[in-house]
Each structure stands twice: as structure tokens, then as C-alpha cells.
Amino acid sequence: MRNRAGIAFAALGLIWGSNFIFMKWASETITPGQITLLRVLFGFLPVLAYAAARGVLRWRHARHLHHFLVMSVLATSAYYFAFAAGTALLPSGIAGALSGAIPLFSFLAAALLLRSDRVTPVRLLGVLVGFGGVLLIARPWSATGAVDPVGVAYMLLGSASVGLSFVYAKRFLSGLGIAAAALTTYQIGLALVTLLLVTDLDGVTDVAADTRALVGVVIGLGLLGTGVAYILYYVIVDLLGAVTASSATYIPPVVALAIGWLLVGEPLDLLDGVAVLLILVGVAVLRSAAGRPSPGGSGRAGT
């Protein structure tokens, strides 16, 4: 069992970390909105199949449709769109590094909206250290403009969106007794419907002309990065528990930087490495101070 969980854990970290290079490749031929739509479309299929196989879908769940709709925006549509838009403007490794800030936003949202999550000096230190890493990546004081501030803003917006979604789920969905696989299916399904209504499809077929981008968005982002990632996360939670599963969120920033630097040739300097370390240390401090997985660690899947 431990071997299976270890394999799933490593696979999940690699899948999440590789999402950013797939988004970068796809952004060369289609828009961030189109990337988001295709990712959700091909990610929805395995999630739906998994939930159906588990027998967790129920018609009576429809009375909570309004909550599922909010989650579909916060944890899927807005989240994926912002990350696709940010990655289009940044080196993929830098975008992946910034995604490590998700738990920091989760804590801030929980501290503001949930009375049970108190701000302590140790937690505040974790937030300051983590956002120090974000600041070090963005380097607003730099005159060279090496990192696009709009791209950084998109990544932070996406991180804030999904961070807020964990708090919303904890407040409105955690007590409903609905299986996570079912919640995910409803969330992604509703996101697919709304994205089909609002996404400009003009030029979306251009992705078929670039095999690398097509395979990346359909298989890398959709089937693996969204669908299989959720399923692997559930497997790890079942085998090892939510606390251990949440630690998989440490892997993607490192994987994304390594792929960008070693495989794609993106520039990487010492400050970037220090920045990622600060973000991860900040997240670690938050989780150790909480004594349990932060809201950003217990439900994240499919970066």
C-alpha cells in the first residue's frame, strides 16, 4: 500500500509541476480562455467516469447547485484562466513557482472569513516569509523588466481565487456529506457549461496545427493535469490521509522550475531559487503552526 501511495504521490507532483510548460506551449497558438475550456473539457471526462464508477452522484445534490456554481468559478474557471493568462506572459518555471503561494492566500482568506482560524505570530511570520518569496520573484524594483508584472498579477489572482475556494468549501460544503469525487464532478461540469457560453471559439482549432501544443493541452492539462490529478489525490488521501496528501503541494514549484530550466532552457538565477525556498518555507511554517493541513492543502488538485 505504501508503495502504491508513494508512486501516486510522486506522479501527482510531476503532473502538477508539468502543467505550466503545457500552458506555455498552448499559449503560442490559442488564447488563455480557449486553453481553459479545452483543459476543463478533457479533464471532466475522467472525473465523471471516476465518480460514476464510485456511485457517488445523486440527483438530490442538485439542491446545492448554487454552491457548486460558486466553486466552479473560484476553483476552476477563474483559477485556470488566470494561471493560463499568467503563464502566457511569464517563463513557465516562474509561473510554477508563483503557484506555490496558493496556501498563503488560503490562510489569509480563512483568517478573514473563518473565526476558527486565528492569526498568531508564527502564522503571520509564515505569511510574511512566503510573500517575501513572491516579492523576490516579481522584483518590482528591477529596471530591466525581466518579469512581466501583469503575468505575476494573473498568477496571484489565480492563487487567491483557488485559495478562497477552499475557505468557501469549508464553510458551505464540508458539512453536507457529499463525496469529494461528486463535488469535483459537479464543479468541473458547471465550469464546462459556463466556459462554453463565454469563451470565444474563433481560432481554437489552430491548436491542432501544433502537435506539441495539442498533446499538451488535451493530455497534459486535461486528462492528466485535471482529471487524473484529482483521482490520484483521492487515492493518496485514502491511503495516507489528508495531511500527507497536502504535502504534495510542495513539489510543483520545484518541478516547474526544473522543467523550465533544464528541459526548455529558461533563465534561472540564484534569486529565483531563494524565492521558491522562501515560499515553501512560509507554507511549511503555516502548516506546522496549524497542526493540520491548511485550507489550501486539503483540497487542491490540478494546478
XYZ file of N, CA, C and O in Angstrom, residues 16 102-104 106-107 162-163 166 233 237 241-250 283 287 292-301:
132
model
N 1.307 17.980 -11.652
C 1.035 19.374 -11.313
C 2.163 20.292 -11.796
O 1.929 21.362 -12.339
N -0.434 29.541 -3.282
C -1.851 29.227 -3.047
C -2.170 29.050 -1.562
O -3.137 29.643 -1.055
N -1.411 28.242 -0.801
C -1.743 28.087 0.621
C -1.647 29.379 1.412
O -2.330 29.534 2.433
N -0.810 30.308 0.988
C -0.717 31.598 1.685
C -2.033 32.361 1.556
O -2.533 32.935 2.532
N -4.893 30.954 0.954
C -5.893 30.171 1.682
C -5.919 30.578 3.146
O -6.988 30.752 3.740
N -4.732 30.741 3.725
C -4.682 31.144 5.120
C -5.254 32.537 5.322
O -6.010 32.781 6.273
N -8.385 30.312 -6.031
C -8.488 28.938 -5.538
C -8.308 28.902 -4.020
O -8.909 28.067 -3.335
N -7.500 29.812 -3.472
C -7.369 29.877 -2.029
C -8.683 30.211 -1.353
O -9.049 29.601 -0.340
N -11.197 27.178 -1.153
C -11.059 26.202 -0.084
C -11.819 26.657 1.158
O -12.429 25.854 1.863
N -5.132 12.328 -6.268
C -5.231 12.994 -4.970
C -6.154 12.216 -4.037
O -5.846 12.019 -2.857
N -5.167 10.485 -0.433
C -5.911 10.798 0.794
C -6.417 9.510 1.433
O -6.337 9.320 2.650
N -3.907 9.691 4.124
C -4.541 10.746 4.891
C -4.330 12.114 4.273
O -3.413 12.314 3.470
N -5.174 13.060 4.675
C -5.161 14.390 4.067
C -3.898 15.175 4.393
O -3.412 15.958 3.576
N -3.334 14.959 5.603
C -2.149 15.725 5.990
C -0.980 15.400 5.068
O -0.299 16.284 4.544
N -0.728 14.104 4.860
C 0.365 13.702 3.971
C 0.078 14.106 2.535
O 0.969 14.577 1.818
N -1.167 13.930 2.102
C -1.524 14.287 0.730
C -1.293 15.768 0.469
O -0.844 16.160 -0.618
N -1.573 16.594 1.464
C -1.417 18.038 1.276
C 0.031 18.435 1.032
O 0.306 19.455 0.402
N 0.977 17.636 1.508
C 2.381 17.978 1.317
C 2.825 17.824 -0.134
O 3.915 18.282 -0.505
N 1.982 17.219 -0.970
C 2.302 17.121 -2.400
C 2.344 18.491 -3.051
O 2.930 18.649 -4.130
N 1.771 19.494 -2.415
C 1.769 20.842 -2.981
C 3.154 21.492 -2.943
O 3.356 22.545 -3.543
N 4.106 20.867 -2.237
C 5.464 21.397 -2.232
C 6.210 21.061 -3.519
O 7.215 21.696 -3.841
N 4.931 28.350 3.600
C 3.831 27.388 3.629
C 4.055 26.358 4.728
O 3.131 25.986 5.464
N 1.605 25.508 8.007
C 1.034 24.188 8.272
C 1.482 23.636 9.613
O 0.708 23.011 10.326
N -2.421 20.963 11.389
C -3.296 20.224 10.481
C -3.150 20.865 9.124
O -2.605 21.964 9.010
N -3.640 20.229 8.048
C -3.486 20.825 6.737
C -4.236 22.125 6.637
O -5.347 22.252 7.134
N -3.607 23.124 6.067
C -4.284 24.395 5.861
C -5.387 24.239 4.845
O -5.434 23.263 4.125
N -6.333 25.200 4.767
C -7.378 25.085 3.778
C -6.848 24.919 2.375
O -7.489 24.336 1.529
N -5.655 25.451 2.110
C -5.095 25.324 0.780
C -4.471 23.993 0.501
O -4.130 23.684 -0.623
N -4.339 23.132 1.501
C -3.677 21.870 1.268
C -4.595 20.695 1.187
O -4.205 19.633 0.748
N -5.818 20.798 1.647
C -6.668 19.629 1.754
C -7.538 19.389 0.556
O -8.179 18.362 0.452
N -7.585 20.314 -0.357
C -8.464 20.080 -1.487
C -7.898 20.443 -2.830
O -8.574 20.380 -3.826
N -6.670 20.825 -2.872
C -6.113 21.286 -4.141
C -5.818 20.109 -5.050
O -5.268 19.099 -4.648
N -6.147 20.267 -6.281
C -5.783 19.268 -7.284
C -5.792 19.922 -8.644
O -6.639 20.740 -8.946
